[in-house]
Coordinates of C-alpha atoms in Angstrom, one line a residue:
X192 CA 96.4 122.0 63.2
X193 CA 99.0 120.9 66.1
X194 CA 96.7 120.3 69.5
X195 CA 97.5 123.6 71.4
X196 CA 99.5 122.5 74.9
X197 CA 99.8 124.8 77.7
X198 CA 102.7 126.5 79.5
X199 CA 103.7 123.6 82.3
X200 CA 104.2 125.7 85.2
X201 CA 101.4 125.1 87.5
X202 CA 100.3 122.0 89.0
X203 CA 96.3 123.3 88.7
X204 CA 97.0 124.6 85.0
X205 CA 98.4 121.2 84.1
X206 CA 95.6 119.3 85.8
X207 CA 92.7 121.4 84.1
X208 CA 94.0 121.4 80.6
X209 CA 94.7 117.5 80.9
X210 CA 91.2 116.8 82.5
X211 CA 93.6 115.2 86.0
X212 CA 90.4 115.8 88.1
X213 CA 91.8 114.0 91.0
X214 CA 94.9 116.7 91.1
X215 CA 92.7 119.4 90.5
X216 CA 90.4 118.5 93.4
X217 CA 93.9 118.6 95.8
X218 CA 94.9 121.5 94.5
X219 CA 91.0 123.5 95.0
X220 CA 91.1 122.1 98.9
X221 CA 94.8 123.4 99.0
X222 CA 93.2 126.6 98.5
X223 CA 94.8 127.7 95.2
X224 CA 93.6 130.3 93.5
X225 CA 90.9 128.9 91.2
X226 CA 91.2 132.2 89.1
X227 CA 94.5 132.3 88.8
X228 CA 96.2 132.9 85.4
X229 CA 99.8 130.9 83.8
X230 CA 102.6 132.6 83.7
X231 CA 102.6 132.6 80.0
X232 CA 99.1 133.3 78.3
X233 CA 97.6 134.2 81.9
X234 CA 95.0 131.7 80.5
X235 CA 92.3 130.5 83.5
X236 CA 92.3 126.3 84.5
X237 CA 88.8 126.8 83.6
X238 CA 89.8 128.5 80.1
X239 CA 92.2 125.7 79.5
X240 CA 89.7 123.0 80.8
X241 CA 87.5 123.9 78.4
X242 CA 89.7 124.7 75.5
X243 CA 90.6 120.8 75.8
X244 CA 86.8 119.9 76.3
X245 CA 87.4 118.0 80.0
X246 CA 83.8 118.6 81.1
X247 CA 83.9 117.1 84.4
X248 CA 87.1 119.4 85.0
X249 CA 84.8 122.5 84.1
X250 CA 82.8 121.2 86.7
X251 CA 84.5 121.3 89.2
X252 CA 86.2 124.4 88.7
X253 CA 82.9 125.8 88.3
X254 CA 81.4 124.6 91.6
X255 CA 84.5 125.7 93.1
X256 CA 83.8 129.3 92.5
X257 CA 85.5 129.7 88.5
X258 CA 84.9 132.9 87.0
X259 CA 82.8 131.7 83.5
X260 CA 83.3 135.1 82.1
X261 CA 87.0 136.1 82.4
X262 CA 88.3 136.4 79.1
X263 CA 92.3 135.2 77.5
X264 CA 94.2 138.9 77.0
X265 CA 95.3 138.0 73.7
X266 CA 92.7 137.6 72.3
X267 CA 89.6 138.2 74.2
X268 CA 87.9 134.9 73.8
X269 CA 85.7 133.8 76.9
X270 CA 85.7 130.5 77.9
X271 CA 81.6 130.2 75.9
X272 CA 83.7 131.5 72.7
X273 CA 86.2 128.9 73.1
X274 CA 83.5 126.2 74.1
X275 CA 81.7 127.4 70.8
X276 CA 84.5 127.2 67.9
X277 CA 85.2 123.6 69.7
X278 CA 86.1 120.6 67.3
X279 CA 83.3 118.1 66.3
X280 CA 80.7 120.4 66.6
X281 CA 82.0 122.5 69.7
X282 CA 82.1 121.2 73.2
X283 CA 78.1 120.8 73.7
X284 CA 78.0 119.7 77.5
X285 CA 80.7 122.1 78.3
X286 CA 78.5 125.0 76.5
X287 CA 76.1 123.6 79.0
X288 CA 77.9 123.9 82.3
X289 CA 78.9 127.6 81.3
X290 CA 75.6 128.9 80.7
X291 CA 74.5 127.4 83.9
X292 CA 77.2 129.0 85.4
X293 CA 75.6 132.6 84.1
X294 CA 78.0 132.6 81.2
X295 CA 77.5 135.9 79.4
X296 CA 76.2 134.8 75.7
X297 CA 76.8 138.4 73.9
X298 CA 80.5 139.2 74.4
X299 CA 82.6 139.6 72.0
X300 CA 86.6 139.0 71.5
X301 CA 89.0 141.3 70.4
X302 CA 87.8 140.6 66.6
X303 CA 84.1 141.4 67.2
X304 CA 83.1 137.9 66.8
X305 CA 80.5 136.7 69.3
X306 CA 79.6 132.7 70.4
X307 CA 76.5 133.1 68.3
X308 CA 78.0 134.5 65.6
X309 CA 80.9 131.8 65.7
X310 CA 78.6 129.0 65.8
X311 CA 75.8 130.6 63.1
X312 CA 79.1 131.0 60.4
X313 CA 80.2 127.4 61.2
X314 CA 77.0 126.5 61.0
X315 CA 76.6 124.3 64.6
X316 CA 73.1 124.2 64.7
X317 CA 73.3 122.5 67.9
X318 CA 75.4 125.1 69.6
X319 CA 72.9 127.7 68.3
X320 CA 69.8 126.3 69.9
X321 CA 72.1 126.4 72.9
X322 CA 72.7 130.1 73.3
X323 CA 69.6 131.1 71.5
X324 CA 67.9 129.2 74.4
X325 CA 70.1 131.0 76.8
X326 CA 69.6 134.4 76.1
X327 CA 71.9 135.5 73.4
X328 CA 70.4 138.2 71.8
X329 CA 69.3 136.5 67.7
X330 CA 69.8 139.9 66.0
X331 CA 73.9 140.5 67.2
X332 CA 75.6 142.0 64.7
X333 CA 79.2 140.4 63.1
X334 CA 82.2 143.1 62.8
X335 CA 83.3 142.0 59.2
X336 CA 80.2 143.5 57.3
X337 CA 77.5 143.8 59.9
X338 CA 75.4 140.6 59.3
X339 CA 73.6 138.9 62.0
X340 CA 73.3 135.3 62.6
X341 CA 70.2 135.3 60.3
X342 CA 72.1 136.8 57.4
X343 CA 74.8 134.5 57.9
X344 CA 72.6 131.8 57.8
X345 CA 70.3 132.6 55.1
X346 CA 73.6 133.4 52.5
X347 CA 74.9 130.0 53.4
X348 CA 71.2 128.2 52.6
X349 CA 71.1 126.5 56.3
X350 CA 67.2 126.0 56.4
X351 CA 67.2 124.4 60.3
X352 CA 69.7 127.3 61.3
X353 CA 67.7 129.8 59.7
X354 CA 64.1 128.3 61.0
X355 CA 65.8 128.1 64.5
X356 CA 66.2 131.8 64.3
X357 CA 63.2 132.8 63.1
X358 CA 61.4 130.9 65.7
X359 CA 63.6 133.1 68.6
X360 CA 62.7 136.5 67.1
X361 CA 65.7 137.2 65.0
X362 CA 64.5 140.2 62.3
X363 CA 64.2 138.9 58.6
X364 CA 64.2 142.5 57.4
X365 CA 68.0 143.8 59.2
X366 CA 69.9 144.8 56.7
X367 CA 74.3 144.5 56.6
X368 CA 76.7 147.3 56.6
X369 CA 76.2 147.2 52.4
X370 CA 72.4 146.6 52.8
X371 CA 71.7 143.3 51.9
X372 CA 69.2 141.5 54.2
X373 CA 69.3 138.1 54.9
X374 CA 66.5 137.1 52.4
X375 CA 68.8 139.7 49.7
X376 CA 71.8 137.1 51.0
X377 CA 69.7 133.9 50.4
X378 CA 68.6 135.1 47.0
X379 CA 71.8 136.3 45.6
X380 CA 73.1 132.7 46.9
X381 CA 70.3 130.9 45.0
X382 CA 68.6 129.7 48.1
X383 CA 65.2 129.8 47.1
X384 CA 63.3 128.1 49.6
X385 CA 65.5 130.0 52.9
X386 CA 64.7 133.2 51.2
X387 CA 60.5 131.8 50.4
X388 CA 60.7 131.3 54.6
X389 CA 62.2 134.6 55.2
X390 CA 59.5 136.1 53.6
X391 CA 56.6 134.2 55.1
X392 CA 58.2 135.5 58.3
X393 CA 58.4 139.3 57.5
X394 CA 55.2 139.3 56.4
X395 CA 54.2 138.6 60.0
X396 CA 55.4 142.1 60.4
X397 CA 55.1 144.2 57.5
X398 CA 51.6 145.6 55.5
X399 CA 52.8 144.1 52.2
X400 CA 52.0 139.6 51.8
X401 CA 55.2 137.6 51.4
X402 CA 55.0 137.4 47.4
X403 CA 55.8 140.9 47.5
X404 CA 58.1 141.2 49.9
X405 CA 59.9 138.2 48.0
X406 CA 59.5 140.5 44.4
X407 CA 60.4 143.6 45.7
X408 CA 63.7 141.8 47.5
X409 CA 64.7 139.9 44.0
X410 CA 64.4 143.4 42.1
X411 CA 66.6 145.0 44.4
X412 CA 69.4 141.9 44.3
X413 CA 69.4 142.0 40.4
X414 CA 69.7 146.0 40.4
X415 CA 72.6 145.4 42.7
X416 CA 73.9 143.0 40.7
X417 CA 74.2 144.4 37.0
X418 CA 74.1 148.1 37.9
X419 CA 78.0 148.6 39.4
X420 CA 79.2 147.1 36.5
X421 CA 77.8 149.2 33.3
X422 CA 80.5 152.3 33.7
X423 CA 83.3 149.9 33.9
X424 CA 85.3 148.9 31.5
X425 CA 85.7 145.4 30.3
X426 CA 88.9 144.2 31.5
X427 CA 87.7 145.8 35.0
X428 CA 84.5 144.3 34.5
X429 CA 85.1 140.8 34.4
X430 CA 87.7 140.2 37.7
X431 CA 84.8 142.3 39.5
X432 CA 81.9 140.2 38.3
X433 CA 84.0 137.3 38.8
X434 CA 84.7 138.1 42.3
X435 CA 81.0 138.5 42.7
X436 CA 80.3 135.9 41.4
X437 CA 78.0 137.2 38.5
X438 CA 77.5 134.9 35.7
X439 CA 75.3 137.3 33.7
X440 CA 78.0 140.2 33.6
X441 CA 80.8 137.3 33.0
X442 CA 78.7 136.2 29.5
X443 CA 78.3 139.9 28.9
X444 CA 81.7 141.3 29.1
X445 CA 83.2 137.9 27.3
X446 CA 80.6 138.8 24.7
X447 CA 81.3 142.4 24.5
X448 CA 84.9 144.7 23.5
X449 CA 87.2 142.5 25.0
X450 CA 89.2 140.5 22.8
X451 CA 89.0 137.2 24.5
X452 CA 92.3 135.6 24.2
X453 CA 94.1 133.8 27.4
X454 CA 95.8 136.5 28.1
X455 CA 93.0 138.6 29.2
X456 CA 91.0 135.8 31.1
X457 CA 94.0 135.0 33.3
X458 CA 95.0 138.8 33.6
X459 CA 95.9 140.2 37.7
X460 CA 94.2 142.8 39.1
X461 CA 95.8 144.8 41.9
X462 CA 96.0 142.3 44.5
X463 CA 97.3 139.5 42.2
X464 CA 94.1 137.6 41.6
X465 CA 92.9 136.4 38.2
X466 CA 89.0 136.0 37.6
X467 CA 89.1 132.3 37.9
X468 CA 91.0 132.7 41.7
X469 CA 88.4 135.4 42.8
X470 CA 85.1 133.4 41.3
X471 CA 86.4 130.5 43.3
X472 CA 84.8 131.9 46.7
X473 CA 81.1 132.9 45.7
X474 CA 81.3 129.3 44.3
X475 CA 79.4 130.1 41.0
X476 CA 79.7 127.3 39.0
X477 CA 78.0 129.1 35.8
X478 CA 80.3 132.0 36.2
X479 CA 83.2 129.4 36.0
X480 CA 82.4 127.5 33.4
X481 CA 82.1 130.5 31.8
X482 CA 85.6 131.5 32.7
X483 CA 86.9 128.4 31.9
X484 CA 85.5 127.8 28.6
X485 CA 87.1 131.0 27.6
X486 CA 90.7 129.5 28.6
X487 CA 91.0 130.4 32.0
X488 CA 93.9 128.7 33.8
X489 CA 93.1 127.0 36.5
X490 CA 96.5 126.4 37.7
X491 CA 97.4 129.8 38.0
X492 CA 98.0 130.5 42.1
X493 CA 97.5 133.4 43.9
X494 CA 101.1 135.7 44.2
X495 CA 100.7 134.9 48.2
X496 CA 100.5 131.3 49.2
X497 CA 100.0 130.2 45.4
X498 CA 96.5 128.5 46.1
X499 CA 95.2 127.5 42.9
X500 CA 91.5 127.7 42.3
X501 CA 91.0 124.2 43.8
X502 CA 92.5 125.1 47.3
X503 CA 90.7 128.1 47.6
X504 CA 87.5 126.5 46.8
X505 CA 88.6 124.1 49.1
X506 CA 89.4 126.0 51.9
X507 CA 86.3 128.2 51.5
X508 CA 84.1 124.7 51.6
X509 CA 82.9 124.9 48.2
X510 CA 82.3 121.9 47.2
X511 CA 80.6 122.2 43.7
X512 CA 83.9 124.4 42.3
X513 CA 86.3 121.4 43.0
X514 CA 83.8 118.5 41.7
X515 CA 83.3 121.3 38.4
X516 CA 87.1 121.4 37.9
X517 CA 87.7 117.5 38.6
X518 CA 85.1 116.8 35.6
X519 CA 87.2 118.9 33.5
X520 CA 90.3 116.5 34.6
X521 CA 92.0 119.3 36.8
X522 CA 94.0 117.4 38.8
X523 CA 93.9 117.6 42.7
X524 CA 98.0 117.6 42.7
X525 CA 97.8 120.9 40.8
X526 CA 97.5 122.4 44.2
X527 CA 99.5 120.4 47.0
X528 CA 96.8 122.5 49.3
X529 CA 94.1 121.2 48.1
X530 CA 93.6 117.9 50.5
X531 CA 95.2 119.6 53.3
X532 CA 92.5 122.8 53.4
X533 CA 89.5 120.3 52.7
X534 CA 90.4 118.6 56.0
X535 CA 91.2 121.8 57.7
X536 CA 87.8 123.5 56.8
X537 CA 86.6 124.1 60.4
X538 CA 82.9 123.9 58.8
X539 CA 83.9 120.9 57.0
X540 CA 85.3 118.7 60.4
X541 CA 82.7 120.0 62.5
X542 CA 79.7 118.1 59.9
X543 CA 82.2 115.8 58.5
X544 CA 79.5 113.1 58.0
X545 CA 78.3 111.2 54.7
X546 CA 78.7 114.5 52.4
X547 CA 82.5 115.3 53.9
X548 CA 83.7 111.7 53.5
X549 CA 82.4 111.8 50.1
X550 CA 84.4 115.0 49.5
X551 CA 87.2 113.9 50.9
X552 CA 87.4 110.6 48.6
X553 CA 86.6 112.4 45.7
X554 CA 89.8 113.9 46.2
X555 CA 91.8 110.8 47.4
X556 CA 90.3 109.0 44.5
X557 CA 91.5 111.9 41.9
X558 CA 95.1 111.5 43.0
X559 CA 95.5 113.9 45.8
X560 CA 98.4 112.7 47.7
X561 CA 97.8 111.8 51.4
X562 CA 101.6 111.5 52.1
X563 CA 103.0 114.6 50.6
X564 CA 106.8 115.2 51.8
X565 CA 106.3 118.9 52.1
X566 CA 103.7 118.4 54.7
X567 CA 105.3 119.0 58.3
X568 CA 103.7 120.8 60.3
X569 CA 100.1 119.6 59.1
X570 CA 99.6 116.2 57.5
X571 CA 95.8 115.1 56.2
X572 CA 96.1 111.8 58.7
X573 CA 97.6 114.1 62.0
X574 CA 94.4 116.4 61.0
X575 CA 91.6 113.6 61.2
X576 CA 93.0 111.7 63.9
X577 CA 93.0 114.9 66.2
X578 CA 89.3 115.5 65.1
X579 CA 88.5 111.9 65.8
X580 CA 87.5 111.6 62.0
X581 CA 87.4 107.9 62.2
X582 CA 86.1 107.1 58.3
X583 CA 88.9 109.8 57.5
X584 CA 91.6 108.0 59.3
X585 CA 90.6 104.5 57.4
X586 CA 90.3 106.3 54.3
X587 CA 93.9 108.0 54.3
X588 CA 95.4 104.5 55.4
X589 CA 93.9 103.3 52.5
X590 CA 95.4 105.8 50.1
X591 CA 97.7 105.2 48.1
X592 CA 102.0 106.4 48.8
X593 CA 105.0 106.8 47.4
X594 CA 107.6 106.4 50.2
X595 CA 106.9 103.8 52.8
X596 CA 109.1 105.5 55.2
X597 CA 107.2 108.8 55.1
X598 CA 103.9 106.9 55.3
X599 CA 104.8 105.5 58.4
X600 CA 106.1 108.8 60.0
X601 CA 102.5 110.2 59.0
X602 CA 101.3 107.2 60.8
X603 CA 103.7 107.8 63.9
X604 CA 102.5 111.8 64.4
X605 CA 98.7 110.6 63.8
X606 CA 99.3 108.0 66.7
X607 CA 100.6 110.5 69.5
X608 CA 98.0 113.1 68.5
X609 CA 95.5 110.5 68.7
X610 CA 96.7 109.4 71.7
X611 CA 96.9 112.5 73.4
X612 CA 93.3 113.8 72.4
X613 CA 92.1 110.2 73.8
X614 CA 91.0 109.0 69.9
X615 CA 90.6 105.7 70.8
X616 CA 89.2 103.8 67.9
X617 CA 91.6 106.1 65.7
X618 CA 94.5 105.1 67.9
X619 CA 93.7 101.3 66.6
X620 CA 93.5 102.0 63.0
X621 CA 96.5 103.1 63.2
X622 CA 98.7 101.6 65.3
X623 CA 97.1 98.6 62.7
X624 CA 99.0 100.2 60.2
X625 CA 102.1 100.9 62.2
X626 CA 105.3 99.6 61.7
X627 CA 108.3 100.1 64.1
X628 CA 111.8 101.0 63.1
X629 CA 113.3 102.9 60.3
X630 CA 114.6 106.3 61.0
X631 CA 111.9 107.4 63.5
X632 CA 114.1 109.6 66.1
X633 CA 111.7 109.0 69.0
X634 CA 108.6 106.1 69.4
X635 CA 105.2 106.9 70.1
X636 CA 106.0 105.0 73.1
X637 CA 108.9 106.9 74.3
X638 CA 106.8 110.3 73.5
X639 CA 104.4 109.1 75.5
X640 CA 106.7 108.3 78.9
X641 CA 108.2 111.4 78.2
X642 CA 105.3 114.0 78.4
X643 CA 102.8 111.6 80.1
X644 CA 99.9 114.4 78.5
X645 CA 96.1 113.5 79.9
X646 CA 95.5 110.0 79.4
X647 CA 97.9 109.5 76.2
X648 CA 100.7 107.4 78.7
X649 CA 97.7 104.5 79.2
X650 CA 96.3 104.8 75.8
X651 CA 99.8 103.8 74.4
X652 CA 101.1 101.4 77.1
X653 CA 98.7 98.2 75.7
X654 CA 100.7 98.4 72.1
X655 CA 104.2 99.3 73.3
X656 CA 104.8 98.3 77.1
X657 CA 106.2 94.7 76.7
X658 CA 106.3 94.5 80.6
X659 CA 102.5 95.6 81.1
X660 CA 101.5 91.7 81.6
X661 CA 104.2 90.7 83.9
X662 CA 103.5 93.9 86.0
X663 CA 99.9 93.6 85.9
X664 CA 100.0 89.7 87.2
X665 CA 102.5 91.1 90.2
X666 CA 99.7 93.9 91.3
X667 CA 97.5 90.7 90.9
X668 CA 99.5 88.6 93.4
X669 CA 100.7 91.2 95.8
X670 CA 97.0 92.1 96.5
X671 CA 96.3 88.7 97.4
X672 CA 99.5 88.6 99.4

């Protein structure tokens, strides 16, 4: 994703967003409006302060009188939002400034989505305990199909999210818009011990122990599960229960009327999809064996962006689906997506750690290629360096290319967005790797003198500036003089 920039008009715009606090501290005793909004977005310093994470800017906009609640028109995100869906985690300390500033923790954008909600579905623990701790209400409903925090939680089998709930009075027993409650969620997801602590905790609350709360729970989920199938027909049946991801009604229809040829497995429903596309985002592995045993194509893409099984699984974080078809020899390069939505999982960069670089090398290792051509406007190498990803970045230099010269302007666009987010250790990796020349129509170097963004200028000027020595010795000797 290319770093957002913001409109250059306005000397205190400029300074928030590039964390200057010097300028912004002239411009405040100026007496410019600390409120005010650029021309273009009519985006707050303080929203673009914190969009770029500059915590002492937020600071000081903040002690200066800067609205924390005043949200971007287009679309309604307030400055906690924003904080929230940070990278690495979301910006913690600037969560922290805002709700000390009275932040309001409960208010929605334009979509519905709320900075609890965004931070339960990315699963940010850490922002959680934050806003749980300052008042967000645990039991705030999301717009897509009504699910709180908990239910989010529970369905995606995050034990310390869902015990951090529980412990702030979030309600096991609130059911979605389609009446599934969170332990329903965790039990049709296979979480077994989420949906055993859900049940210990609505017990505390309801005449029946938590046995038979969990009983009467599972008999409902399998109800719903086999029941909306049993009118259909077969070749209805099976892109459903695929799509539901319910291996039981896959084995039966397979077994049943329908004459199980390749034809059928890979057949479109309405919107395009085959059974194997639509299985790939519950994630059920049975199901898809199942699917796949029975000659389902798993190269066949979707009629929109042509994602293949393994980029949607991908890009929906679903790690099991992609190891599944790598064991059967499905090769990453059947989908040129596939690498590229792995990194760009927002879930995925925000807990990188020891299970994401695994994922991530899985994929290298299975021939995904780092340095596709195709890839302008996102490139695998720009992506980790912005995130700071710096076993990524050292993994990807690593990989194995085809064309030395596009490696190398992979390299180049890592280095300025490195550069500009203030990546430090990824800057050296890869200005390691770097090699000057060739076609490149502008340096890293004479990027850098050119937009002078945040500290990018004086990240840049050790590798490129061959004058910075001589200079440096002349301030030396005329502050003697």
């Amino acid at each position: 994703m290319e770093a957002e920039l913001c409109p250059w008009e306005d000397t205190i715009i400029i300074a928030a967003a590039s964390g200057n606090t010097d300028e912004l501290q002239r411009e405040l005793e100026k007496g410019t409006n600390v409120n005010v909004g650029d021309h273009e977005y009519q985006r707050t310093p303080l929203y673009w302060a914190v969009l770029r994470g500059h915590d002492a800017a937020v600071l000081l906009l903040l002690s200066h009188g800067a609205n924390s609640n005043t949200p971007e028109p287009a679309g309604g995100k307030t400055p906690l939002l924003v904080a929230v869906a940070g990278t690495k985690g979301g910006h913690k300390s600037v969560v922290r400034r805002l709700l000390g500033a009275g932040a309001d923790t409960d208010t929605p954008d334009m979509s519905g989505d709320t900075p609890l909600i965004v931070a339960a579905r990315n699963g940010k623990i850490a922002m959680l305990k934050l806003l749980l701790e300052g008042g967000a209400d645990p039991d705030i409903r999301d717009w897509r199909r009504g699910q709180t925090a908990l239910s989010l939680a529970a369905e995606a089998g995050h034990d310390g999210m869902v015990d951090l709930l529980c412990l702030h009075g979030a309600t096991a027993s609130l059911a979605d818009d389609h009446g599934m409650t969170p332990m329903a969620h965790a039990l049709e997801n296979n979480h077994e011990g989420v949906a055993r602590k859900l049940a210990d905790h609505e017990a505390l609350h309801d005449p029946r122990d938590a046995a038979q709360i969990l009983s009467d729970t599972l008999a409902g989920v399998r109800a719903e599960v086999i029941d909306p199938y049993e009118d259909l027909k077969d070749e209805v049946a099976l892109p459903r229960a695929a799509a539901d991801g319910c291996e039981d009604v896959v084995k039966r229809t397979l077994e049943h009327g329908i004459d199980v040829d390749v034809t059928d497995v890979n057949a479109r429903d309405d919107n395009g999809m085959t059974p194997l596309l639509l299985i790939a985002t519950d994630g059920n592995t049975k199901a898809l064996t199942l699917l796949l045993d029975a000659g389902g194509d798993p190269s066949a893409g979707d009629e929109i962006d042509n994602l293949t099984i393994m980029g949607r699984a991908a890009e929906d974080d679903n790690v099991a689906v992609v190891e599944l078809l790598l064991d059967r020899k499905v090769s990453p390069r059947e989908d040129d997506k596939t690498l590229l939505y792995a990194l760009h999982n927002r879930s995925k960069l925000d807990r990188v750690g020891t299970d994401g670089y695994n994922f991530i090398k899985t994929l290298v290792d299975h021939g995904a290629d780092a340095y596709l051509d195709a890839w302008v406007d996102d490139r695998p190498l720009v992506i980790a360096a912005e995130h700071g990803i710096e076993d990524i970045v050292a993994l990807l230099l690593k990989a194995e290319f085809n064309s030395a010269a596009l490696r190398q302007e992979h390299i180049r666009n890592a280095i300025c967005v490195a550069a500009e987010e203030g990546e430090e250790v990824c800057l050296k990796l890869l200005m390691d790797e770097y090699v000057p020349g060739g076609e490149e129509v502008e340096t890293p170097w004479e990027w850098a003198k050119s937009y002078r963004f945040g500290r990018s200028y004086e990240l840049l000027r050790p590798y490129f500036d061959p004058n910075r020595g001589n200079r440096e010795e002349q301030d030396d000797s005329d502050d003697d003089e």
